Amino acid sequence: MKTAQFSTNIPDLTLRLLTVGLFLMLGTIVSAYGQGDSLATATPISIGSSVSGAIDFGGNLDYFSVQISSSGTFTAYTTGSTDTFGDLFNSGGSTVAYNDDDPYPNFRISALVSAGTYYVRVRHYSTGGTGNYTLYTEFTSSGGGGSGGGGSGDDHGNTTGTASVVSANSSVSGTIDYNGDIDFFQLQLSSSGTLSVSTSGYTDTYGYLWDSGGSTLIYNDDNPFPNFAFTISLNPGTYYVKVRHYSTGTGAYTLSTSFSGSGGGGGGGPASLNESLDNTGLSWSTSGNGSWYGQTGTYYSGGDAAQSPWLNHNQYTTLETTVTGPGALSFYWRVSSESCCDPVRFYIDGMQQNQISGETGWTYQSYNLASGSHSLRWTYSTDGSILTGSNAGWVDNVQFTPSAAPPPPPSTMSDLIWRHRNAGLNAVWFMNGVNRTESQPILPDIVADLDWEIVGAGDFNSDGQSDLVWQHRTLGFIGIWFMDGRAMSSTALANPSQASDLGWRIVGVADFNIDGHPDLLWQHDTSGQVAIWHMDGVNLASATLTTPSTPSPQNWKLMGAGDFNSDGYPDFLWEHPTWGNVAIWYMNDALYTGMAYTSPYSYVSDINWKAAGLGDFNQDGHIDIAWQHDLYGMISAWLMNNYLIISFPSFNPSTPDNVDWKLQAVGEIQPSPVDSDSDLMPDAWETLYFGTLNQAGYGDYDGDGVNNLQEYRTENDPTAPNLTLKISRPRNGTNIP
C-alpha cells in the first residue's frame, strides 16, 4: 500500500483508456517501446546503459535481460514520474531482489550476484497505473571498479567481502569516488542493543543496513537532507552498512555509528516500561513478534520512552494495559516507518481510535473514558513491502486521571437515514458507532412520490436538531422537513424553490462559510460543475461556483462534504463512477486548496459501492464515510483520519431487510420520544394542527371520512376536508414531501 499522493488536479486518465482500447482493437498488447512481456521475450540490455520504457496499460509488465560476466554488485534503477516497482530474477526465474520507492516514485535494486543471465522486470505499483520511465543498469565486480568508471582510487570496498571494518561507536571518513561507487562497512555486535548510523557532510548520501546474508534490514534518505540516519534494535552478529550517492553524484561524507548494548552504556541503556511510560501505577504487558522496551535515546519527557522492537515484514508487536474509568487518558506518541503501510495504532476496548505512520514528531492524544474497565493497546505492525526509517514506534508520558463522574457523552451520534426505492417508506437507524441500536420510521413514514429523494441533513431552523433536505428528481423542487426528533413538525420550500437549470443536483449539506447556517452543495449532471448555495435558513443568501468549478475529467461524481482535515471548513468527497477512485478536495469555503487520494486504498474494487453519507461514527472527531452496494444493499464504513483509512468495518447489521432500502443520508436524529400520548401522531404535528394532544388517531376532526392518523400518514391537513389523499407530488411548486 502507498500513502496517498497529493496533486493539484485529479489526474486525467482519458488518454490511458483510449490507449488500452486501441491495443485491444488491434488484437494484441505490445509496449510502445517494444519491451518484452515475459522472460522468454525479454529485451536485452547491456551493463552501464539506459533504455526507455512504458507501462502502456494496467497490468503491463516489461522484462529486460542482462548478461553478467563475473561476481559483483548489480544495480538497476528507474527515473521519471511513473510509480515503478522492480524485480530481479535469476536465469531460472527465481526472485533475487525487489524494490519500490527508493526514492519514490522509482525503484533501485542492488544485489550481490555471480556470473550469469539475470532479468529485470518493471511494472507499475498500481494494477491500473501507466506511464513512461527510464531504466539504468550498473555493475561493480568483486575486484573493485565498475561500469561507472574509475575504481582505482576507491577508499572503501564495493562489496561485503571487501568492506571496511569499523567499530560500533566510531566515525570514519568516506568518499563516493565515481558515478555508481558503493562503500561497504562491516560491524561486529557482541550483544543485543540499539544501533544508530548516520552521515554528515554536504554529499547527498543514501544508507542501508544489511544482515550477514545480504538482506536489507533498514534504509534511509534525507534525515535530514542531504544525509541519512536510522536507528534499529539488533541481536548479536555481523552487519554491513552500505553508503551510496542518492543519484549519480560524487563527494565526501563522514559515517558515524553509535551502539547501546542491552547492559547499558552509550547513553541509551534500558529502562523499565513503568519508568519509560512515566506511569508506575499501571501494569504493562507486551506481546507479538518481539517486546516493547524502555530506552533513553528517544523520548518526549523524563529522559526515556517505550519503543517497539525492530520487526521484519508482516509482523506486529503490542503494548497493553488496563484502566478503570471514568477518567481522562492522555499520552504522547511518534513513529518512524513506511508512511503508507507500517503504522502504530491505538485501541480502546479493541476499537481502533487513531493511527500514525511515516516520520512524525511527538504528538499529543487524549480521550475521555466512561465507567468500567477499559483495555488500552498500542500496536506497531509492518506489511510485506519495504522497511524504512527506524522501523519503530514510541509511546511516552501515559497519564490516566480518574474522575468522579463519567464524561458527558456526545449529544448525538451519526445515524443512517433510509428511503425505500419502491414503497416510498422513510426510516432511521439509530446508531452507536457502526452498530444499530434500533430502527424506527421517520414520521410521516411514507412519501409515495418516488421522485422525491432525501439529499442531506442539517439544522436549518437552529433548534439543535437535524432537518431533512429533499429534492424532486424530475421537477427540481427543494423541500425541507423541520424535524422534532424523528418526526416532521413542519415543512418549507427553499427560496428559491428550485435551480433555474434542472440538471443541477444537491449532493451535500454543510456549513461552507462557517456562519452557523447549513448550505447546499450542487453538481451539474452534464457539465460536472460544482456550486454552493450559501443559505440563511431556507433562504438563499448567495450562490457561487467553486474554484475550480469542474473536476478533471468532468465525470467525477461529488458524493458529499465534511471536514476531513479538521481545519473548520467542509471538504469535498469524490468518487469516479468508472474507475472507482476516491479522492478528497480540501476546501476553504468555495476555494479549492489541495487534494488527496484516500489511503491505503485509493479506489473501491467494485464500482457498485457508492459513498452514501458522511458522519463521525466512532466519535473521534474525524469525518467517516458510509458506503452502500447498489446491487446487493450491503453497507460498510471507512473510519477515517483525514485521508487515511483507519479501519473499514461493516455496519451491524450489514444489510437492510431488503435491497430496495436506499441509504440516502447521514444525520444526527434525536431518538427521544416525540409521541408522548402514543397515538402514532407526533406531538409537534398534533400541536401544529389541533393546538392540543387531545385528538385520537381514529378520530376524524374535519369529518371527511379520513381519520386523523390517515391524514397524518398521507400528509393531509386534518382540519380541512379532503377526501383525495395526497401522494406527495408537487403541484405548481407549492407542495413538498
PDB file of C-alpha atoms in Angstrom, residues 256-499:
ATOM      1  CA  SER A 256      29.109   7.764  12.410  1.00  0.00           C
ATOM      2  CA  THR A 257      27.919   4.729  14.373  1.00  0.00           C
ATOM      3  CA  SER A 258      26.618   4.513  17.939  1.00  0.00           C
ATOM      4  CA  PHE A 259      25.618   1.361  19.775  1.00  0.00           C
ATOM      5  CA  SER A 260      23.860   0.932  23.134  1.00  0.00           C
ATOM      6  CA  GLY A 261      24.038  -2.625  24.388  1.00  0.00           C
ATOM      7  CA  SER A 262      21.315  -4.253  26.449  1.00  0.00           C
ATOM      8  CA  GLY A 263      23.527  -3.892  29.503  1.00  0.00           C
ATOM      9  CA  GLY A 264      23.515  -0.106  29.165  1.00  0.00           C
ATOM     10  CA  GLY A 265      26.226   2.277  28.107  1.00  0.00           C
ATOM     11  CA  GLY A 266      26.309   4.838  25.367  1.00  0.00           C
ATOM     12  CA  GLY A 267      23.578   6.927  26.980  1.00  0.00           C
ATOM     13  CA  GLY A 268      20.868   4.588  25.669  1.00  0.00           C
ATOM     14  CA  GLY A 269      20.514   1.968  28.358  1.00  0.00           C
ATOM     15  CA  PRO A 270      17.287   0.158  29.170  1.00  0.00           C
ATOM     16  CA  ALA A 271      14.547   1.441  31.435  1.00  0.00           C
ATOM     17  CA  SER A 272      11.516  -0.396  32.765  1.00  0.00           C
ATOM     18  CA  LEU A 273       8.218   0.093  30.972  1.00  0.00           C
ATOM     19  CA  ASN A 274       6.764   1.801  34.035  1.00  0.00           C
ATOM     20  CA  GLU A 275       9.678   4.238  34.105  1.00  0.00           C
ATOM     21  CA  SER A 276       9.749   4.864  30.388  1.00  0.00           C
ATOM     22  CA  LEU A 277       5.988   5.461  30.200  1.00  0.00           C
ATOM     23  CA  ASP A 278       6.081   7.765  33.269  1.00  0.00           C
ATOM     24  CA  ASN A 279       3.387   5.739  34.997  1.00  0.00           C
ATOM     25  CA  THR A 280       4.231   3.361  37.851  1.00  0.00           C
ATOM     26  CA  GLY A 281       0.592   2.828  38.793  1.00  0.00           C
ATOM     27  CA  LEU A 282      -0.336   0.722  35.749  1.00  0.00           C
ATOM     28  CA  SER A 283       0.584  -2.856  34.900  1.00  0.00           C
ATOM     29  CA  TRP A 284       2.054  -3.247  31.414  1.00  0.00           C
ATOM     30  CA  SER A 285       2.314  -6.270  29.107  1.00  0.00           C
ATOM     31  CA  THR A 286       3.816  -6.704  25.661  1.00  0.00           C
ATOM     32  CA  SER A 287       3.382  -9.446  23.058  1.00  0.00           C
ATOM     33  CA  GLY A 288       3.712 -10.315  19.384  1.00  0.00           C
ATOM     34  CA  ASN A 289       6.870 -10.603  17.276  1.00  0.00           C
ATOM     35  CA  GLY A 290       9.080  -9.028  19.924  1.00  0.00           C
ATOM     36  CA  SER A 291       8.566  -6.913  23.032  1.00  0.00           C
ATOM     37  CA  TRP A 292       8.343  -3.189  23.622  1.00  0.00           C
ATOM     38  CA  TYR A 293      11.171  -1.971  25.838  1.00  0.00           C
ATOM     39  CA  GLY A 294      12.309   1.108  27.715  1.00  0.00           C
ATOM     40  CA  GLN A 295      15.146   3.184  26.233  1.00  0.00           C
ATOM     41  CA  THR A 296      16.716   6.589  26.753  1.00  0.00           C
ATOM     42  CA  GLY A 297      17.659   7.541  23.207  1.00  0.00           C
ATOM     43  CA  THR A 298      14.283   8.887  22.033  1.00  0.00           C
ATOM     44  CA  TYR A 299      11.740  10.374  24.423  1.00  0.00           C
ATOM     45  CA  TYR A 300       9.249  13.193  24.981  1.00  0.00           C
ATOM     46  CA  SER A 301       9.742  13.684  28.715  1.00  0.00           C
ATOM     47  CA  GLY A 302      11.530  12.145  31.682  1.00  0.00           C
ATOM     48  CA  GLY A 303      14.598  11.033  29.736  1.00  0.00           C
ATOM     49  CA  ASP A 304      13.089   7.767  28.464  1.00  0.00           C
ATOM     50  CA  ALA A 305      10.177   6.277  26.483  1.00  0.00           C
ATOM     51  CA  ALA A 306       8.845   2.885  25.415  1.00  0.00           C
ATOM     52  CA  GLN A 307       9.949   1.737  21.961  1.00  0.00           C
ATOM     53  CA  SER A 308       8.704  -1.107  19.787  1.00  0.00           C
ATOM     54  CA  PRO A 309      11.249  -3.739  18.710  1.00  0.00           C
ATOM     55  CA  TRP A 310      12.607  -3.931  15.182  1.00  0.00           C
ATOM     56  CA  LEU A 311      10.196  -6.007  13.052  1.00  0.00           C
ATOM     57  CA  ASN A 312      10.592  -7.930   9.840  1.00  0.00           C
ATOM     58  CA  HIS A 313       7.935  -7.971   7.104  1.00  0.00           C
ATOM     59  CA  ASN A 314       4.348  -8.876   8.090  1.00  0.00           C
ATOM     60  CA  GLN A 315       4.943  -8.783  11.833  1.00  0.00           C
ATOM     61  CA  TYR A 316       3.416  -6.958  14.788  1.00  0.00           C
ATOM     62  CA  THR A 317       4.086  -6.091  18.426  1.00  0.00           C
ATOM     63  CA  THR A 318       1.714  -4.793  21.110  1.00  0.00           C
ATOM     64  CA  LEU A 319       1.950  -2.761  24.308  1.00  0.00           C
ATOM     65  CA  GLU A 320      -1.084  -3.096  26.584  1.00  0.00           C
ATOM     66  CA  THR A 321      -2.546  -2.064  29.939  1.00  0.00           C
ATOM     67  CA  THR A 322      -5.936  -1.777  31.645  1.00  0.00           C
ATOM     68  CA  VAL A 323      -7.549   1.173  33.445  1.00  0.00           C
ATOM     69  CA  THR A 324     -10.838   1.603  35.299  1.00  0.00           C
ATOM     70  CA  GLY A 325     -12.984   4.578  34.383  1.00  0.00           C
ATOM     71  CA  PRO A 326     -14.415   7.070  34.422  1.00  0.00           C
ATOM     72  CA  GLY A 327     -11.411   9.254  33.739  1.00  0.00           C
ATOM     73  CA  ALA A 328      -9.207  11.135  31.301  1.00  0.00           C
ATOM     74  CA  LEU A 329      -6.425   9.388  29.361  1.00  0.00           C
ATOM     75  CA  SER A 330      -3.546  11.160  27.631  1.00  0.00           C
ATOM     76  CA  PHE A 331      -0.204  10.167  26.084  1.00  0.00           C
ATOM     77  CA  TYR A 332       2.411  11.185  23.537  1.00  0.00           C
ATOM     78  CA  TRP A 333       3.489   9.014  20.605  1.00  0.00           C
ATOM     79  CA  ARG A 334       5.606   9.103  17.467  1.00  0.00           C
ATOM     80  CA  VAL A 335       6.753   6.732  14.708  1.00  0.00           C
ATOM     81  CA  SER A 336       9.477   6.286  12.099  1.00  0.00           C
ATOM     82  CA  SER A 337       8.256   3.882   9.422  1.00  0.00           C
ATOM     83  CA  GLU A 338       6.956   3.401   5.893  1.00  0.00           C
ATOM     84  CA  SER A 339       4.392   6.175   5.639  1.00  0.00           C
ATOM     85  CA  CYS A 340       1.607   4.249   3.954  1.00  0.00           C
ATOM     86  CA  CYS A 341       1.701   0.843   5.476  1.00  0.00           C
ATOM     87  CA  ASP A 342       3.625   0.398   8.748  1.00  0.00           C
ATOM     88  CA  PRO A 343       1.527   2.188  11.393  1.00  0.00           C
ATOM     89  CA  VAL A 344       1.306   2.445  15.129  1.00  0.00           C
ATOM     90  CA  ARG A 345      -2.367   2.020  16.027  1.00  0.00           C
ATOM     91  CA  PHE A 346      -4.115   2.814  19.297  1.00  0.00           C
ATOM     92  CA  TYR A 347      -7.149   0.846  20.517  1.00  0.00           C
ATOM     93  CA  ILE A 348      -9.614   1.254  23.372  1.00  0.00           C
ATOM     94  CA  ASP A 349     -11.513  -1.948  24.175  1.00  0.00           C
ATOM     95  CA  GLY A 350     -10.473  -3.421  20.849  1.00  0.00           C
ATOM     96  CA  MET A 351     -11.784  -0.485  18.766  1.00  0.00           C
ATOM     97  CA  GLN A 352      -9.162   1.469  16.867  1.00  0.00           C
ATOM     98  CA  GLN A 353      -9.089   5.167  17.769  1.00  0.00           C
ATOM     99  CA  ASN A 354      -6.227   6.509  15.652  1.00  0.00           C
ATOM    100  CA  GLN A 355      -3.033   5.568  13.823  1.00  0.00           C
ATOM    101  CA  ILE A 356       0.204   7.252  12.730  1.00  0.00           C
ATOM    102  CA  SER A 357       2.874   6.233  10.227  1.00  0.00           C
ATOM    103  CA  GLY A 358       5.793   7.737   8.323  1.00  0.00           C
ATOM    104  CA  GLU A 359       8.132  10.192  10.014  1.00  0.00           C
ATOM    105  CA  THR A 360       6.293  12.059  12.782  1.00  0.00           C
ATOM    106  CA  GLY A 361       7.248  14.165  15.743  1.00  0.00           C
ATOM    107  CA  TRP A 362       5.807  13.706  19.208  1.00  0.00           C
ATOM    108  CA  THR A 363       2.008  14.068  19.070  1.00  0.00           C
ATOM    109  CA  TYR A 364      -0.390  14.508  21.996  1.00  0.00           C
ATOM    110  CA  GLN A 365      -3.516  12.333  22.275  1.00  0.00           C
ATOM    111  CA  SER A 366      -6.345  12.494  24.831  1.00  0.00           C
ATOM    112  CA  TYR A 367      -9.532  10.502  25.410  1.00  0.00           C
ATOM    113  CA  ASN A 368     -12.378  10.524  27.941  1.00  0.00           C
ATOM    114  CA  LEU A 369     -13.246   7.062  29.229  1.00  0.00           C
ATOM    115  CA  ALA A 370     -16.614   6.066  30.669  1.00  0.00           C
ATOM    116  CA  SER A 371     -17.194   3.960  33.767  1.00  0.00           C
ATOM    117  CA  GLY A 372     -15.875   0.416  33.852  1.00  0.00           C
ATOM    118  CA  SER A 373     -12.729  -1.461  32.883  1.00  0.00           C
ATOM    119  CA  HIS A 374     -11.010  -0.495  29.622  1.00  0.00           C
ATOM    120  CA  SER A 375      -8.162  -2.184  27.748  1.00  0.00           C
ATOM    121  CA  LEU A 376      -5.631   0.163  26.142  1.00  0.00           C
ATOM    122  CA  ARG A 377      -3.441  -1.209  23.374  1.00  0.00           C
ATOM    123  CA  TRP A 378      -0.732   0.236  21.141  1.00  0.00           C
ATOM    124  CA  THR A 379       0.245  -1.961  18.168  1.00  0.00           C
ATOM    125  CA  TYR A 380       3.078  -1.447  15.692  1.00  0.00           C
ATOM    126  CA  SER A 381       2.835  -3.597  12.557  1.00  0.00           C
ATOM    127  CA  THR A 382       4.542  -3.972   9.179  1.00  0.00           C
ATOM    128  CA  ASP A 383       3.328  -5.159   5.800  1.00  0.00           C
ATOM    129  CA  GLY A 384       5.146  -7.171   3.156  1.00  0.00           C
ATOM    130  CA  SER A 385       6.841  -4.280   1.343  1.00  0.00           C
ATOM    131  CA  ILE A 386       9.745  -2.049   2.324  1.00  0.00           C
ATOM    132  CA  LEU A 387      11.049  -1.288   5.826  1.00  0.00           C
ATOM    133  CA  THR A 388      12.257   2.256   6.243  1.00  0.00           C
ATOM    134  CA  GLY A 389      13.126   4.858   8.843  1.00  0.00           C
ATOM    135  CA  SER A 390      13.806   3.423  12.290  1.00  0.00           C
ATOM    136  CA  ASN A 391      11.089   0.805  11.761  1.00  0.00           C
ATOM    137  CA  ALA A 392       9.718   1.593  15.221  1.00  0.00           C
ATOM    138  CA  GLY A 393       7.101   3.426  17.242  1.00  0.00           C
ATOM    139  CA  TRP A 394       7.400   5.155  20.614  1.00  0.00           C
ATOM    140  CA  VAL A 395       4.951   5.917  23.430  1.00  0.00           C
ATOM    141  CA  ASP A 396       5.664   8.242  26.356  1.00  0.00           C
ATOM    142  CA  ASN A 397       4.053  10.011  29.316  1.00  0.00           C
ATOM    143  CA  VAL A 398       0.903   7.894  29.600  1.00  0.00           C
ATOM    144  CA  GLN A 399      -1.387   9.555  32.139  1.00  0.00           C
ATOM    145  CA  PHE A 400      -4.791   8.427  33.397  1.00  0.00           C
ATOM    146  CA  THR A 401      -6.733  10.654  35.791  1.00  0.00           C
ATOM    147  CA  PRO A 402      -9.876   9.126  37.316  1.00  0.00           C
ATOM    148  CA  SER A 403     -12.891  11.395  37.637  1.00  0.00           C
ATOM    149  CA  ALA A 404     -15.878  11.336  39.965  1.00  0.00           C
ATOM    150  CA  ALA A 405     -18.394  11.029  37.155  1.00  0.00           C
ATOM    151  CA  PRO A 406     -18.210   9.816  33.576  1.00  0.00           C
ATOM    152  CA  PRO A 407     -17.590  12.486  30.969  1.00  0.00           C
ATOM    153  CA  PRO A 408     -20.767  13.617  29.250  1.00  0.00           C
ATOM    154  CA  PRO A 409     -21.469  11.573  26.127  1.00  0.00           C
ATOM    155  CA  PRO A 410     -21.824  13.283  22.766  1.00  0.00           C
ATOM    156  CA  SER A 411     -25.274  14.758  22.379  1.00  0.00           C
ATOM    157  CA  THR A 412     -25.888  12.785  19.220  1.00  0.00           C
ATOM    158  CA  MET A 413     -24.401  10.013  17.137  1.00  0.00           C
ATOM    159  CA  SER A 414     -24.286   9.787  13.355  1.00  0.00           C
ATOM    160  CA  ASP A 415     -27.452   7.959  12.319  1.00  0.00           C
ATOM    161  CA  LEU A 416     -28.408   6.373   8.993  1.00  0.00           C
ATOM    162  CA  ILE A 417     -31.384   7.800   7.086  1.00  0.00           C
ATOM    163  CA  TRP A 418     -33.173   5.437   4.682  1.00  0.00           C
ATOM    164  CA  ARG A 419     -35.779   5.602   1.899  1.00  0.00           C
ATOM    165  CA  HIS A 420     -37.428   2.628   0.176  1.00  0.00           C
ATOM    166  CA  ARG A 421     -36.998   2.804  -3.601  1.00  0.00           C
ATOM    167  CA  ASN A 422     -40.367   1.211  -4.429  1.00  0.00           C
ATOM    168  CA  ALA A 423     -42.649   1.747  -1.428  1.00  0.00           C
ATOM    169  CA  GLY A 424     -41.653   5.320  -0.555  1.00  0.00           C
ATOM    170  CA  LEU A 425     -41.096   4.421   3.100  1.00  0.00           C
ATOM    171  CA  ASN A 426     -38.763   6.505   5.279  1.00  0.00           C
ATOM    172  CA  ALA A 427     -36.808   5.241   8.262  1.00  0.00           C
ATOM    173  CA  VAL A 428     -33.854   5.956  10.527  1.00  0.00           C
ATOM    174  CA  TRP A 429     -31.319   3.613  12.077  1.00  0.00           C
ATOM    175  CA  PHE A 430     -30.164   4.987  15.419  1.00  0.00           C
ATOM    176  CA  MET A 431     -26.504   4.068  15.690  1.00  0.00           C
ATOM    177  CA  ASN A 432     -23.899   3.539  18.381  1.00  0.00           C
ATOM    178  CA  GLY A 433     -20.766   3.711  16.291  1.00  0.00           C
ATOM    179  CA  VAL A 434     -21.273   1.207  13.468  1.00  0.00           C
ATOM    180  CA  ASN A 435     -23.832  -0.794  15.478  1.00  0.00           C
ATOM    181  CA  ARG A 436     -27.556  -0.220  15.130  1.00  0.00           C
ATOM    182  CA  THR A 437     -29.368   0.256  18.440  1.00  0.00           C
ATOM    183  CA  GLU A 438     -32.865   0.494  16.972  1.00  0.00           C
ATOM    184  CA  SER A 439     -34.723   1.117  13.729  1.00  0.00           C
ATOM    185  CA  GLN A 440     -37.706   3.478  13.615  1.00  0.00           C
ATOM    186  CA  PRO A 441     -39.877   5.025  10.913  1.00  0.00           C
ATOM    187  CA  ILE A 442     -39.388   8.678  10.142  1.00  0.00           C
ATOM    188  CA  LEU A 443     -42.779  10.305  10.641  1.00  0.00           C
ATOM    189  CA  PRO A 444     -44.502  10.574   8.262  1.00  0.00           C
ATOM    190  CA  ASP A 445     -43.159   7.225   7.176  1.00  0.00           C
ATOM    191  CA  ILE A 446     -44.469   7.318   3.592  1.00  0.00           C
ATOM    192  CA  VAL A 447     -43.757   9.776   0.787  1.00  0.00           C
ATOM    193  CA  ALA A 448     -45.382   7.972  -2.108  1.00  0.00           C
ATOM    194  CA  ASP A 449     -43.894  10.052  -4.925  1.00  0.00           C
ATOM    195  CA  LEU A 450     -40.665   8.154  -5.569  1.00  0.00           C
ATOM    196  CA  ASP A 451     -39.098  11.108  -7.371  1.00  0.00           C
ATOM    197  CA  TRP A 452     -38.549  12.782  -4.009  1.00  0.00           C
ATOM    198  CA  GLU A 453     -35.121  11.967  -2.574  1.00  0.00           C
ATOM    199  CA  ILE A 454     -33.537  12.855   0.761  1.00  0.00           C
ATOM    200  CA  VAL A 455     -30.320  14.633  -0.223  1.00  0.00           C
ATOM    201  CA  GLY A 456     -28.936  15.705   3.135  1.00  0.00           C
ATOM    202  CA  ALA A 457     -29.491  16.745   6.719  1.00  0.00           C
ATOM    203  CA  GLY A 458     -28.725  19.946   8.629  1.00  0.00           C
ATOM    204  CA  ASP A 459     -30.156  22.274  11.261  1.00  0.00           C
ATOM    205  CA  PHE A 460     -31.976  24.872   9.143  1.00  0.00           C
ATOM    206  CA  ASN A 461     -34.070  26.433  11.938  1.00  0.00           C
ATOM    207  CA  SER A 462     -31.297  26.490  14.565  1.00  0.00           C
ATOM    208  CA  ASP A 463     -33.162  24.377  17.098  1.00  0.00           C
ATOM    209  CA  GLY A 464     -30.289  21.942  17.622  1.00  0.00           C
ATOM    210  CA  GLN A 465     -31.884  19.132  15.590  1.00  0.00           C
ATOM    211  CA  SER A 466     -31.115  17.803  12.125  1.00  0.00           C
ATOM    212  CA  ASP A 467     -33.707  18.699   9.492  1.00  0.00           C
ATOM    213  CA  LEU A 468     -34.101  16.758   6.228  1.00  0.00           C
ATOM    214  CA  VAL A 469     -33.500  18.276   2.787  1.00  0.00           C
ATOM    215  CA  TRP A 470     -35.453  16.814  -0.126  1.00  0.00           C
ATOM    216  CA  GLN A 471     -35.119  17.347  -3.887  1.00  0.00           C
ATOM    217  CA  HIS A 472     -37.515  16.213  -6.592  1.00  0.00           C
ATOM    218  CA  ARG A 473     -35.596  14.376  -9.312  1.00  0.00           C
ATOM    219  CA  THR A 474     -37.722  15.491 -12.273  1.00  0.00           C
ATOM    220  CA  LEU A 475     -39.128  18.868 -11.193  1.00  0.00           C
ATOM    221  CA  GLY A 476     -36.185  20.033  -9.128  1.00  0.00           C
ATOM    222  CA  PHE A 477     -38.166  21.379  -6.152  1.00  0.00           C
ATOM    223  CA  ILE A 478     -36.258  21.705  -2.859  1.00  0.00           C
ATOM    224  CA  GLY A 479     -38.174  20.982   0.323  1.00  0.00           C
ATOM    225  CA  ILE A 480     -37.141  20.953   3.959  1.00  0.00           C
ATOM    226  CA  TRP A 481     -38.699  18.929   6.738  1.00  0.00           C
ATOM    227  CA  PHE A 482     -38.182  20.617  10.088  1.00  0.00           C
ATOM    228  CA  MET A 483     -37.779  17.728  12.465  1.00  0.00           C
ATOM    229  CA  ASP A 484     -38.699  17.155  16.087  1.00  0.00           C
ATOM    230  CA  GLY A 485     -36.661  14.036  16.737  1.00  0.00           C
ATOM    231  CA  ARG A 486     -37.685  11.598  14.027  1.00  0.00           C
ATOM    232  CA  ALA A 487     -40.990  13.366  13.360  1.00  0.00           C
ATOM    233  CA  MET A 488     -41.570  16.148  10.867  1.00  0.00           C
ATOM    234  CA  SER A 489     -43.104  19.128  12.685  1.00  0.00           C
ATOM    235  CA  SER A 490     -43.473  21.457   9.680  1.00  0.00           C
ATOM    236  CA  THR A 491     -42.243  21.925   6.121  1.00  0.00           C
ATOM    237  CA  ALA A 492     -40.998  24.685   3.866  1.00  0.00           C
ATOM    238  CA  LEU A 493     -39.849  25.160   0.321  1.00  0.00           C
ATOM    239  CA  ALA A 494     -36.425  26.642  -0.137  1.00  0.00           C
ATOM    240  CA  ASN A 495     -36.368  30.177  -1.526  1.00  0.00           C
ATOM    241  CA  PRO A 496     -35.882  29.933  -4.478  1.00  0.00           C
ATOM    242  CA  SER A 497     -37.669  26.590  -4.623  1.00  0.00           C
ATOM    243  CA  GLN A 498     -35.567  25.137  -7.456  1.00  0.00           C
ATOM    244  CA  ALA A 499     -32.485  25.810  -9.553  1.00  0.00           C
TER     245      ALA A 499
END
